[in-house]
mmCIF file of N, CA and C in Angstrom:
data_model
loop_
_atom_site.group_PDB
_atom_site.id
_atom_site.type_symbol
_atom_site.label_atom_id
_atom_site.label_comp_id
_atom_site.label_asym_id
_atom_site.label_seq_id
_atom_site.Cartn_x
_atom_site.Cartn_y
_atom_site.Cartn_z
ATOM 1 N N MET Y 1 247.666 55.047 110.390
ATOM 2 C CA MET Y 1 246.405 55.318 110.945
ATOM 3 C C MET Y 1 246.279 56.644 111.665
ATOM 4 N N VAL Y 2 247.286 57.108 112.096
ATOM 5 C CA VAL Y 2 247.319 58.427 112.756
ATOM 6 C C VAL Y 2 246.939 59.518 111.705
ATOM 7 N N THR Y 3 247.408 59.295 110.503
ATOM 8 C CA THR Y 3 247.069 60.323 109.528
ATOM 9 C C THR Y 3 245.627 60.331 109.172
ATOM 10 N N LYS Y 4 244.938 59.199 109.140
ATOM 11 C CA LYS Y 4 243.487 59.149 108.798
ATOM 12 C C LYS Y 4 242.677 59.899 109.850
ATOM 13 N N ARG Y 5 242.952 59.744 111.148
ATOM 14 C CA ARG Y 5 242.237 60.386 112.128
ATOM 15 C C ARG Y 5 242.480 61.904 112.126
ATOM 16 N N ALA Y 6 243.678 62.280 111.765
ATOM 17 C CA ALA Y 6 244.005 63.771 111.669
ATOM 18 C C ALA Y 6 243.330 64.376 110.554
ATOM 19 N N ALA Y 7 243.136 63.612 109.465
ATOM 20 C CA ALA Y 7 242.458 64.187 108.253
ATOM 21 C C ALA Y 7 240.991 64.393 108.474
ATOM 22 N N ARG Y 8 240.314 63.474 109.203
ATOM 23 C CA ARG Y 8 238.864 63.589 109.346
ATOM 24 C C ARG Y 8 238.411 64.893 110.014
ATOM 25 N N PRO Y 9 238.983 65.303 111.109
ATOM 26 C CA PRO Y 9 238.509 66.595 111.630
ATOM 27 C C PRO Y 9 238.727 67.811 110.669
ATOM 28 N N GLY Y 10 239.681 67.766 109.892
ATOM 29 C CA GLY Y 10 239.942 68.806 108.869
ATOM 30 C C GLY Y 10 238.868 68.760 107.765
ATOM 31 N N LEU Y 11 238.515 67.576 107.376
ATOM 32 C CA LEU Y 11 237.532 67.325 106.361
ATOM 33 C C LEU Y 11 236.135 67.794 106.826
ATOM 34 N N ARG Y 12 235.804 67.434 108.045
ATOM 35 C CA ARG Y 12 234.555 67.934 108.653
ATOM 36 C C ARG Y 12 234.432 69.427 108.694
ATOM 37 N N ALA Y 13 235.556 70.033 109.129
ATOM 38 C CA ALA Y 13 235.606 71.502 109.247
ATOM 39 C C ALA Y 13 235.434 72.166 107.877
ATOM 40 N N GLY Y 14 236.057 71.502 106.884
ATOM 41 C CA GLY Y 14 235.926 72.075 105.479
ATOM 42 C C GLY Y 14 234.505 71.924 104.978
ATOM 43 N N ILE Y 15 233.874 70.836 105.231
ATOM 44 C CA ILE Y 15 232.489 70.625 104.809
ATOM 45 C C ILE Y 15 231.600 71.652 105.503
ATOM 46 N N ALA Y 16 231.798 71.813 106.810
ATOM 47 C CA ALA Y 16 231.023 72.764 107.560
ATOM 48 C C ALA Y 16 231.224 74.194 107.027
ATOM 49 N N ARG Y 17 232.481 74.608 106.717
ATOM 50 C CA ARG Y 17 232.668 75.884 106.174
ATOM 51 C C ARG Y 17 232.003 76.090 104.792
ATOM 52 N N GLY Y 18 232.164 75.072 103.970
ATOM 53 C CA GLY Y 18 231.544 75.141 102.677
ATOM 54 C C GLY Y 18 230.007 75.212 102.737
ATOM 55 N N ALA Y 19 229.408 74.454 103.644
ATOM 56 C CA ALA Y 19 227.964 74.538 103.884
ATOM 57 C C ALA Y 19 227.576 75.876 104.370
ATOM 58 N N MET Y 20 228.288 76.550 105.230
ATOM 59 C CA MET Y 20 227.993 77.888 105.731
ATOM 60 C C MET Y 20 228.123 78.894 104.587
ATOM 61 N N TRP Y 21 229.109 78.717 103.750
ATOM 62 C CA TRP Y 21 229.206 79.703 102.605
ATOM 63 C C TRP Y 21 228.050 79.556 101.642
ATOM 64 N N MET Y 22 227.597 78.278 101.421
ATOM 65 C CA MET Y 22 226.485 78.001 100.544
ATOM 66 C C MET Y 22 225.214 78.647 101.110
ATOM 67 N N ILE Y 23 224.952 78.459 102.370
ATOM 68 C CA ILE Y 23 223.796 78.990 103.034
ATOM 69 C C ILE Y 23 223.850 80.492 102.987
ATOM 70 N N GLY Y 24 224.970 81.029 103.319
ATOM 71 C CA GLY Y 24 225.140 82.492 103.331
ATOM 72 C C GLY Y 24 224.979 83.101 101.902
ATOM 73 N N SER Y 25 225.499 82.410 100.910
ATOM 74 C CA SER Y 25 225.355 82.969 99.593
ATOM 75 C C SER Y 25 223.900 82.939 99.087
ATOM 76 N N ARG Y 26 223.185 81.841 99.433
ATOM 77 C CA ARG Y 26 221.771 81.748 99.050
ATOM 78 C C ARG Y 26 220.914 82.786 99.846
ATOM 79 N N MET Y 27 221.186 83.059 101.117
ATOM 80 C CA MET Y 27 220.481 84.067 101.898
ATOM 81 C C MET Y 27 220.783 85.443 101.277
ATOM 82 N N ALA Y 28 222.016 85.655 100.889
ATOM 83 C CA ALA Y 28 222.389 86.971 100.271
ATOM 84 C C ALA Y 28 221.679 87.151 98.934
ATOM 85 N N ASP Y 29 221.585 86.094 98.192
ATOM 86 C CA ASP Y 29 220.905 86.149 96.873
ATOM 87 C C ASP Y 29 219.405 86.472 97.071
ATOM 88 N N ARG Y 30 218.768 85.844 98.017
ATOM 89 C CA ARG Y 30 217.358 86.037 98.293
ATOM 90 C C ARG Y 30 217.173 87.518 98.845
ATOM 91 N N LEU Y 31 218.067 88.029 99.636
ATOM 92 C CA LEU Y 31 217.924 89.378 100.212
ATOM 93 C C LEU Y 31 218.073 90.356 99.060
ATOM 94 N N ILE Y 32 219.026 90.141 98.169
ATOM 95 C CA ILE Y 32 219.152 91.046 97.063
ATOM 96 C C ILE Y 32 217.901 91.068 96.181
ATOM 97 N N GLY Y 33 217.330 89.923 95.960
ATOM 98 C CA GLY Y 33 216.066 89.823 95.210
ATOM 99 C C GLY Y 33 214.934 90.588 95.834
ATOM 100 N N VAL Y 34 214.777 90.485 97.151
ATOM 101 C CA VAL Y 34 213.728 91.150 97.846
ATOM 102 C C VAL Y 34 213.971 92.642 97.795
ATOM 103 N N VAL Y 35 215.231 93.095 97.975
ATOM 104 C CA VAL Y 35 215.475 94.547 97.956
ATOM 105 C C VAL Y 35 215.278 95.072 96.623
ATOM 106 N N SER Y 36 215.725 94.364 95.544
ATOM 107 C CA SER Y 36 215.520 94.887 94.192
ATOM 108 C C SER Y 36 214.016 94.938 93.803
ATOM 109 N N THR Y 37 213.285 93.982 94.202
ATOM 110 C CA THR Y 37 211.819 93.978 94.024
ATOM 111 C C THR Y 37 211.158 95.185 94.694
ATOM 112 N N ALA Y 38 211.565 95.431 95.925
ATOM 113 C CA ALA Y 38 211.027 96.570 96.666
ATOM 114 C C ALA Y 38 211.349 97.942 95.951
ATOM 115 N N ILE Y 39 212.601 98.027 95.521
ATOM 116 C CA ILE Y 39 213.016 99.275 94.827
ATOM 117 C C ILE Y 39 212.182 99.430 93.532
ATOM 118 N N LEU Y 40 212.070 98.373 92.729
ATOM 119 C CA LEU Y 40 211.307 98.424 91.490
ATOM 120 C C LEU Y 40 209.846 98.746 91.738
ATOM 121 N N ALA Y 41 209.271 98.182 92.773
ATOM 122 C CA ALA Y 41 207.825 98.490 93.121
ATOM 123 C C ALA Y 41 207.658 99.933 93.389
ATOM 124 N N ARG Y 42 208.622 100.545 93.994
ATOM 125 C CA ARG Y 42 208.447 101.964 94.317
ATOM 126 C C ARG Y 42 208.775 102.865 93.034
ATOM 127 N N LEU Y 43 209.575 102.411 92.129
ATOM 128 C CA LEU Y 43 209.940 103.211 91.006
ATOM 129 C C LEU Y 43 209.004 103.078 89.869
ATOM 130 N N LEU Y 44 208.441 101.916 89.630
ATOM 131 C CA LEU Y 44 207.633 101.658 88.469
ATOM 132 C C LEU Y 44 206.124 101.869 88.786
ATOM 133 N N THR Y 45 205.395 102.327 87.780
ATOM 134 C CA THR Y 45 203.972 102.479 87.860
ATOM 135 C C THR Y 45 203.281 101.338 87.131
ATOM 136 N N PRO Y 46 202.014 101.141 87.306
ATOM 137 C CA PRO Y 46 201.307 100.076 86.492
ATOM 138 C C PRO Y 46 201.400 100.335 84.962
ATOM 139 N N ASP Y 47 201.503 101.588 84.607
ATOM 140 C CA ASP Y 47 201.653 101.888 83.130
ATOM 141 C C ASP Y 47 202.920 101.366 82.612
ATOM 142 N N ASP Y 48 203.988 101.289 83.423
ATOM 143 C CA ASP Y 48 205.305 100.750 82.954
ATOM 144 C C ASP Y 48 205.156 99.300 82.584
ATOM 145 N N PHE Y 49 204.179 98.581 83.101
ATOM 146 C CA PHE Y 49 203.964 97.209 82.811
ATOM 147 C C PHE Y 49 202.950 96.979 81.726
ATOM 148 N N GLY Y 50 202.496 98.019 81.142
ATOM 149 C CA GLY Y 50 201.526 97.901 79.995
ATOM 150 C C GLY Y 50 200.092 97.810 80.336
ATOM 151 N N VAL Y 51 199.747 98.008 81.604
ATOM 152 C CA VAL Y 51 198.368 97.898 82.014
ATOM 153 C C VAL Y 51 197.677 99.245 81.948
ATOM 154 N N GLY Y 52 198.319 100.229 81.503
ATOM 155 C CA GLY Y 52 197.696 101.565 81.409
ATOM 156 C C GLY Y 52 196.481 101.543 80.432
ATOM 157 N N LEU Y 53 196.712 100.981 79.236
ATOM 158 C CA LEU Y 53 195.636 100.944 78.274
ATOM 159 C C LEU Y 53 194.480 100.102 78.774
ATOM 160 N N ALA Y 54 194.736 99.003 79.418
ATOM 161 C CA ALA Y 54 193.696 98.205 79.941
ATOM 162 C C ALA Y 54 192.892 98.974 81.008
ATOM 163 N N ARG Y 55 193.626 99.669 81.890
ATOM 164 C CA ARG Y 55 192.965 100.569 82.910
ATOM 165 C C ARG Y 55 192.098 101.628 82.249
ATOM 166 N N ALA Y 56 192.577 102.200 81.168
ATOM 167 C CA ALA Y 56 191.919 103.233 80.426
ATOM 168 C C ALA Y 56 190.640 102.661 79.818
ATOM 169 N N LYS Y 57 190.695 101.470 79.243
ATOM 170 C CA LYS Y 57 189.451 100.864 78.684
ATOM 171 C C LYS Y 57 188.494 100.552 79.770
ATOM 172 N N ILE Y 58 188.891 100.098 80.900
ATOM 173 C CA ILE Y 58 187.956 99.737 82.010
ATOM 174 C C ILE Y 58 187.313 101.093 82.458
ATOM 175 N N ALA Y 59 188.067 102.181 82.576
ATOM 176 C CA ALA Y 59 187.545 103.454 83.037
ATOM 177 C C ALA Y 59 186.558 103.945 81.948
ATOM 178 N N PHE Y 60 186.861 103.752 80.654
ATOM 179 C CA PHE Y 60 185.943 104.187 79.573
ATOM 180 C C PHE Y 60 184.673 103.442 79.637
ATOM 181 N N GLU Y 61 184.761 102.077 79.838
ATOM 182 C CA GLU Y 61 183.513 101.291 79.950
ATOM 183 C C GLU Y 61 182.661 101.658 81.140
ATOM 184 N N GLU Y 62 183.321 102.074 82.180
ATOM 185 C CA GLU Y 62 182.615 102.533 83.436
ATOM 186 C C GLU Y 62 182.157 103.964 83.287
ATOM 187 N N GLN Y 63 182.346 104.585 82.135
ATOM 188 C CA GLN Y 63 181.990 105.946 81.827
ATOM 189 C C GLN Y 63 182.693 106.957 82.738
ATOM 190 N N LYS Y 64 183.891 106.599 83.112
ATOM 191 C CA LYS Y 64 184.749 107.569 83.873
ATOM 192 C C LYS Y 64 185.730 108.114 82.768
ATOM 193 N N PHE Y 65 185.088 109.026 82.046
ATOM 194 C CA PHE Y 65 185.850 109.517 80.835
ATOM 195 C C PHE Y 65 187.120 110.354 81.114
ATOM 196 N N GLN Y 66 187.017 111.209 82.132
ATOM 197 C CA GLN Y 66 188.166 112.011 82.394
ATOM 198 C C GLN Y 66 189.292 111.121 82.992
ATOM 199 N N GLU Y 67 188.973 110.168 83.820
ATOM 200 C CA GLU Y 67 189.974 109.219 84.353
ATOM 201 C C GLU Y 67 190.636 108.488 83.163
ATOM 202 N N SER Y 68 189.761 107.977 82.228
ATOM 203 C CA SER Y 68 190.342 107.301 81.143
ATOM 204 C C SER Y 68 191.219 108.147 80.279
ATOM 205 N N LEU Y 69 190.836 109.410 80.054
ATOM 206 C CA LEU Y 69 191.721 110.281 79.249
ATOM 207 C C LEU Y 69 193.007 110.579 79.994
ATOM 208 N N ASP Y 70 192.981 110.780 81.252
ATOM 209 C CA ASP Y 70 194.219 110.975 82.035
ATOM 210 C C ASP Y 70 195.244 109.790 81.883
ATOM 211 N N ILE Y 71 194.622 108.583 82.054
ATOM 212 C CA ILE Y 71 195.447 107.346 81.844
ATOM 213 C C ILE Y 71 196.015 107.247 80.447
ATOM 214 N N LEU Y 72 195.148 107.643 79.464
ATOM 215 C CA LEU Y 72 195.625 107.507 78.022
ATOM 216 C C LEU Y 72 196.769 108.526 77.774
ATOM 217 N N ASN Y 73 196.631 109.702 78.342
ATOM 218 C CA ASN Y 73 197.700 110.651 78.126
ATOM 219 C C ASN Y 73 198.989 110.218 78.686
ATOM 220 N N ARG Y 74 198.966 109.514 79.860
ATOM 221 C CA ARG Y 74 200.235 108.966 80.371
ATOM 222 C C ARG Y 74 200.760 107.852 79.529
ATOM 223 N N THR Y 75 199.817 107.030 79.055
ATOM 224 C CA THR Y 75 200.243 105.933 78.122
ATOM 225 C C THR Y 75 200.867 106.443 76.837
ATOM 226 N N LEU Y 76 200.212 107.455 76.303
ATOM 227 C CA LEU Y 76 200.689 108.004 74.981
ATOM 228 C C LEU Y 76 201.964 108.861 75.195
ATOM 229 N N ALA Y 77 202.197 109.310 76.424
ATOM 230 C CA ALA Y 77 203.501 110.011 76.635
ATOM 231 C C ALA Y 77 204.620 109.067 76.586
ATOM 232 N N GLN Y 78 204.419 107.742 76.939
ATOM 233 C CA GLN Y 78 205.425 106.790 76.903
ATOM 234 C C GLN Y 78 205.520 106.155 75.502
ATOM 235 N N ASP Y 79 204.397 106.044 74.814
ATOM 236 C CA ASP Y 79 204.359 105.351 73.505
ATOM 237 C C ASP Y 79 203.370 106.113 72.632
ATOM 238 N N SER Y 80 203.816 107.146 71.972
ATOM 239 C CA SER Y 80 202.978 108.044 71.177
ATOM 240 C C SER Y 80 202.382 107.310 69.932
ATOM 241 N N GLU Y 81 203.008 106.214 69.533
ATOM 242 C CA GLU Y 81 202.492 105.491 68.364
ATOM 243 C C GLU Y 81 201.546 104.334 68.661
ATOM 244 N N ASN Y 82 200.983 104.285 69.843
ATOM 245 C CA ASN Y 82 200.130 103.224 70.272
ATOM 246 C C ASN Y 82 198.760 103.475 69.611
ATOM 247 N N CYS Y 83 198.520 102.670 68.546
ATOM 248 C CA CYS Y 83 197.267 102.836 67.768
ATOM 249 C C CYS Y 83 196.011 102.693 68.572
ATOM 250 N N GLU Y 84 195.997 101.661 69.381
ATOM 251 C CA GLU Y 84 194.737 101.424 70.214
ATOM 252 C C GLU Y 84 194.474 102.548 71.198
ATOM 253 N N ALA Y 85 195.537 103.046 71.787
ATOM 254 C CA ALA Y 85 195.387 104.210 72.774
ATOM 255 C C ALA Y 85 194.930 105.462 72.034
ATOM 256 N N ARG Y 86 195.498 105.677 70.806
ATOM 257 C CA ARG Y 86 195.112 106.822 70.025
ATOM 258 C C ARG Y 86 193.674 106.782 69.578
ATOM 259 N N LEU Y 87 193.196 105.535 69.244
ATOM 260 C CA LEU Y 87 191.858 105.326 68.783
ATOM 261 C C LEU Y 87 190.895 105.592 69.983
ATOM 262 N N LEU Y 88 191.239 105.128 71.127
ATOM 263 C CA LEU Y 88 190.385 105.329 72.271
ATOM 264 C C LEU Y 88 190.351 106.780 72.647
ATOM 265 N N GLN Y 89 191.466 107.515 72.512
ATOM 266 C CA GLN Y 89 191.532 108.892 72.780
ATOM 267 C C GLN Y 89 190.571 109.677 71.806
ATOM 268 N N ALA Y 90 190.559 109.267 70.542
ATOM 269 C CA ALA Y 90 189.692 109.871 69.603
ATOM 270 C C ALA Y 90 188.205 109.664 69.953
ATOM 271 N N ARG Y 91 187.867 108.483 70.442
ATOM 272 C CA ARG Y 91 186.473 108.173 70.878
ATOM 273 C C ARG Y 91 186.143 109.071 72.090
ATOM 274 N N LEU Y 92 187.092 109.209 72.988
ATOM 275 C CA LEU Y 92 186.821 110.114 74.159
ATOM 276 C C LEU Y 92 186.581 111.550 73.754
ATOM 277 N N LEU Y 93 187.320 112.023 72.728
ATOM 278 C CA LEU Y 93 187.134 113.336 72.201
ATOM 279 C C LEU Y 93 185.729 113.469 71.593
ATOM 280 N N GLN Y 94 185.301 112.459 70.961
ATOM 281 C CA GLN Y 94 183.916 112.485 70.405
ATOM 282 C C GLN Y 94 182.841 112.588 71.489
ATOM 283 N N ILE Y 95 183.062 111.856 72.528
ATOM 284 C CA ILE Y 95 182.113 111.871 73.654
ATOM 285 C C ILE Y 95 182.082 113.243 74.313
ATOM 286 N N GLN Y 96 183.208 113.895 74.333
ATOM 287 C CA GLN Y 96 183.371 115.227 74.896
ATOM 288 C C GLN Y 96 182.876 116.281 73.948
ATOM 289 N N LYS Y 97 182.277 115.968 72.799
ATOM 290 C CA LYS Y 97 181.842 116.836 71.850
ATOM 291 C C LYS Y 97 182.840 117.663 71.175
ATOM 292 N N LYS Y 98 184.035 117.193 71.109
ATOM 293 C CA LYS Y 98 185.181 117.841 70.455
ATOM 294 C C LYS Y 98 185.388 117.122 69.113
ATOM 295 N N GLN Y 99 184.376 117.299 68.171
ATOM 296 C CA GLN Y 99 184.338 116.591 66.937
ATOM 297 C C GLN Y 99 185.576 116.964 66.068
ATOM 298 N N ALA Y 100 185.918 118.280 65.975
ATOM 299 C CA ALA Y 100 187.045 118.662 65.063
ATOM 300 C C ALA Y 100 188.323 117.998 65.508
ATOM 301 N N GLU Y 101 188.517 117.995 66.864
ATOM 302 C CA GLU Y 101 189.781 117.299 67.357
ATOM 303 C C GLU Y 101 189.736 115.854 67.096
ATOM 304 N N ALA Y 102 188.572 115.266 67.310
ATOM 305 C CA ALA Y 102 188.474 113.813 67.092
ATOM 306 C C ALA Y 102 188.725 113.454 65.612
ATOM 307 N N ILE Y 103 188.177 114.253 64.703
ATOM 308 C CA ILE Y 103 188.322 114.003 63.250
ATOM 309 C C ILE Y 103 189.776 114.120 62.865
ATOM 310 N N LYS Y 104 190.464 115.148 63.397
ATOM 311 C CA LYS Y 104 191.944 115.395 63.116
ATOM 312 C C LYS Y 104 192.673 114.148 63.615
ATOM 313 N N ALA Y 105 192.404 113.697 64.852
ATOM 314 C CA ALA Y 105 193.154 112.573 65.460
ATOM 315 C C ALA Y 105 192.879 111.295 64.531
ATOM 316 N N LEU Y 106 191.628 111.105 64.187
ATOM 317 C CA LEU Y 106 191.286 109.880 63.345
ATOM 318 C C LEU Y 106 191.918 109.995 61.930
ATOM 319 N N GLU Y 107 191.990 111.173 61.362
ATOM 320 C CA GLU Y 107 192.631 111.346 60.042
ATOM 321 C C GLU Y 107 194.120 111.062 60.173
ATOM 322 N N ASP Y 108 194.732 111.479 61.241
ATOM 323 C CA ASP Y 108 196.129 111.150 61.500
ATOM 324 C C ASP Y 108 196.350 109.675 61.691
ATOM 325 N N LEU Y 109 195.396 109.016 62.407
ATOM 326 C CA LEU Y 109 195.446 107.608 62.616
ATOM 327 C C LEU Y 109 195.333 106.898 61.245
ATOM 328 N N GLN Y 110 194.390 107.308 60.451
ATOM 329 C CA GLN Y 110 194.142 106.641 59.104
ATOM 330 C C GLN Y 110 195.414 106.813 58.282
ATOM 331 N N ARG Y 111 196.127 107.937 58.315
ATOM 332 C CA ARG Y 111 197.376 108.061 57.598
ATOM 333 C C ARG Y 111 198.438 107.155 58.120
ATOM 334 N N ASP Y 112 198.489 107.003 59.442
ATOM 335 C CA ASP Y 112 199.590 106.194 60.054
ATOM 336 C C ASP Y 112 199.282 104.682 60.000
ATOM 337 N N TYR Y 113 197.989 104.311 60.086
ATOM 338 C CA TYR Y 113 197.544 102.940 60.212
ATOM 339 C C TYR Y 113 196.447 102.698 59.136
ATOM 340 N N ALA Y 114 196.832 102.671 57.926
ATOM 341 C CA ALA Y 114 195.813 102.532 56.824
ATOM 342 C C ALA Y 114 195.153 101.143 56.856
ATOM 343 N N ASN Y 115 195.732 100.203 57.419
ATOM 344 C CA ASN Y 115 195.214 98.845 57.383
ATOM 345 C C ASN Y 115 194.289 98.479 58.546
ATOM 346 N N VAL Y 116 194.219 99.369 59.508
ATOM 347 C CA VAL Y 116 193.305 99.079 60.650
ATOM 348 C C VAL Y 116 191.913 99.479 60.320
ATOM 349 N N VAL Y 117 191.005 98.521 60.260
ATOM 350 C CA VAL Y 117 189.673 98.785 59.718
ATOM 351 C C VAL Y 117 188.872 99.679 60.679
ATOM 352 N N GLU Y 118 189.106 99.602 61.926
ATOM 353 C CA GLU Y 118 188.291 100.342 62.854
ATOM 354 C C GLU Y 118 188.467 101.869 62.709
ATOM 355 N N VAL Y 119 189.614 102.319 62.207
ATOM 356 C CA VAL Y 119 189.884 103.715 62.068
ATOM 357 C C VAL Y 119 189.015 104.402 61.095
ATOM 358 N N PRO Y 120 188.823 103.928 59.854
ATOM 359 C CA PRO Y 120 187.839 104.628 58.997
ATOM 360 C C PRO Y 120 186.407 104.553 59.470
ATOM 361 N N VAL Y 121 186.094 103.462 60.162
ATOM 362 C CA VAL Y 121 184.713 103.278 60.727
ATOM 363 C C VAL Y 121 184.518 104.424 61.758
ATOM 364 N N GLN Y 122 185.425 104.598 62.702
ATOM 365 C CA GLN Y 122 185.324 105.639 63.650
ATOM 366 C C GLN Y 122 185.351 106.984 63.051
ATOM 367 N N LEU Y 123 186.096 107.170 62.014
ATOM 368 C CA LEU Y 123 186.199 108.438 61.263
ATOM 369 C C LEU Y 123 184.847 108.740 60.631
ATOM 370 N N ALA Y 124 184.260 107.703 60.025
ATOM 371 C CA ALA Y 124 182.900 107.923 59.443
ATOM 372 C C ALA Y 124 181.890 108.341 60.495
ATOM 373 N N LEU Y 125 181.931 107.733 61.652
ATOM 374 C CA LEU Y 125 181.017 108.115 62.780
ATOM 375 C C LEU Y 125 181.309 109.481 63.238
ATOM 376 N N ALA Y 126 182.543 109.906 63.295
ATOM 377 C CA ALA Y 126 182.896 111.239 63.710
ATOM 378 C C ALA Y 126 182.347 112.297 62.683
ATOM 379 N N HIS Y 127 182.477 111.951 61.389
ATOM 380 C CA HIS Y 127 181.952 112.847 60.361
ATOM 381 C C HIS Y 127 180.443 112.979 60.470
ATOM 382 N N LEU Y 128 179.760 111.826 60.714
ATOM 383 C CA LEU Y 128 178.323 111.893 60.853
ATOM 384 C C LEU Y 128 177.882 112.710 62.083
ATOM 385 N N ARG Y 129 178.620 112.562 63.186
ATOM 386 C CA ARG Y 129 178.323 113.375 64.370
ATOM 387 C C ARG Y 129 178.573 114.885 64.095
ATOM 388 N N ALA Y 130 179.522 115.151 63.268
ATOM 389 C CA ALA Y 130 179.810 116.561 62.913
ATOM 390 C C ALA Y 130 178.920 117.099 61.834
ATOM 391 N N GLY Y 131 178.021 116.178 61.262
ATOM 392 C CA GLY Y 131 177.087 116.583 60.265
ATOM 393 C C GLY Y 131 177.591 116.607 58.878
ATOM 394 N N ASP Y 132 178.730 115.949 58.611
ATOM 395 C CA ASP Y 132 179.303 115.962 57.256
ATOM 396 C C ASP Y 132 179.090 114.577 56.640
ATOM 397 N N ARG Y 133 177.954 114.386 56.016
ATOM 398 C CA ARG Y 133 177.555 113.095 55.478
ATOM 399 C C ARG Y 133 178.426 112.648 54.331
ATOM 400 N N ALA Y 134 178.884 113.559 53.468
ATOM 401 C CA ALA Y 134 179.686 113.235 52.372
ATOM 402 C C ALA Y 134 181.035 112.640 52.738
ATOM 403 N N LYS Y 135 181.664 113.266 53.766
ATOM 404 C CA LYS Y 135 182.963 112.689 54.212
ATOM 405 C C LYS Y 135 182.698 111.347 54.954
ATOM 406 N N ALA Y 136 181.593 111.198 55.558
ATOM 407 C CA ALA Y 136 181.292 109.966 56.273
ATOM 408 C C ALA Y 136 181.178 108.821 55.253
ATOM 409 N N VAL Y 137 180.554 109.139 54.119
ATOM 410 C CA VAL Y 137 180.393 108.111 53.055
ATOM 411 C C VAL Y 137 181.790 107.717 52.523
ATOM 412 N N VAL Y 138 182.636 108.660 52.282
ATOM 413 C CA VAL Y 138 183.975 108.440 51.815
ATOM 414 C C VAL Y 138 184.730 107.533 52.865
ATOM 415 N N ALA Y 139 184.626 107.825 54.063
ATOM 416 C CA ALA Y 139 185.281 107.000 55.140
ATOM 417 C C ALA Y 139 184.736 105.612 55.125
ATOM 418 N N VAL Y 140 183.424 105.431 55.003
ATOM 419 C CA VAL Y 140 182.815 104.056 54.990
ATOM 420 C C VAL Y 140 183.268 103.307 53.758
ATOM 421 N N ARG Y 141 183.353 103.979 52.601
ATOM 422 C CA ARG Y 141 183.868 103.332 51.401
ATOM 423 C C ARG Y 141 185.309 102.887 51.597
ATOM 424 N N GLN Y 142 186.103 103.707 52.251
ATOM 425 C CA GLN Y 142 187.451 103.333 52.537
ATOM 426 C C GLN Y 142 187.561 102.096 53.483
ATOM 427 N N ALA Y 143 186.633 102.106 54.480
ATOM 428 C CA ALA Y 143 186.611 100.952 55.436
ATOM 429 C C ALA Y 143 186.210 99.687 54.710
ATOM 430 N N LEU Y 144 185.427 99.803 53.714
ATOM 431 C CA LEU Y 144 184.940 98.588 52.978
ATOM 432 C C LEU Y 144 185.749 98.305 51.771
ATOM 433 N N ASN Y 145 186.821 99.087 51.587
ATOM 434 C CA ASN Y 145 187.733 98.963 50.433
ATOM 435 C C ASN Y 145 187.037 99.091 49.087
ATOM 436 N N LEU Y 146 186.046 99.961 49.065
ATOM 437 C CA LEU Y 146 185.404 100.181 47.827
ATOM 438 C C LEU Y 146 185.989 101.204 46.856
ATOM 439 N N ASP Y 147 186.939 101.957 47.428
ATOM 440 C CA ASP Y 147 187.659 102.973 46.611
ATOM 441 C C ASP Y 147 188.967 102.437 46.113
#
């Protein structure tokens, strides 16, 4: 019987030590999570999470064209092949009366993304704004797959 009583205080101390280690490790885990989140919040911008294009579209709809263009330029610096961003950039160029630049951008888009229907439609509109009706008709025919 003496051995049973001697074993119990050791067992309780072991359980207490184990519980303290478990609590300590969970607190350390949570602390590391908070610190890493704080560091990432400081290092990453909203554009890193893919909301840049959404912000650009909102600014475009609110007719904040320069703000939209600035956001698009940052988005395209990270992903130069983003079709949707390039298309919005071409629309902004049209609004800024830079028809030649818009047409060039849309022609590049049409070469890179031949299956995106909105590209030849926007290209046709750009040609119409530039006064080139013949090229606008060609772009519309391409959009409608008539050629």
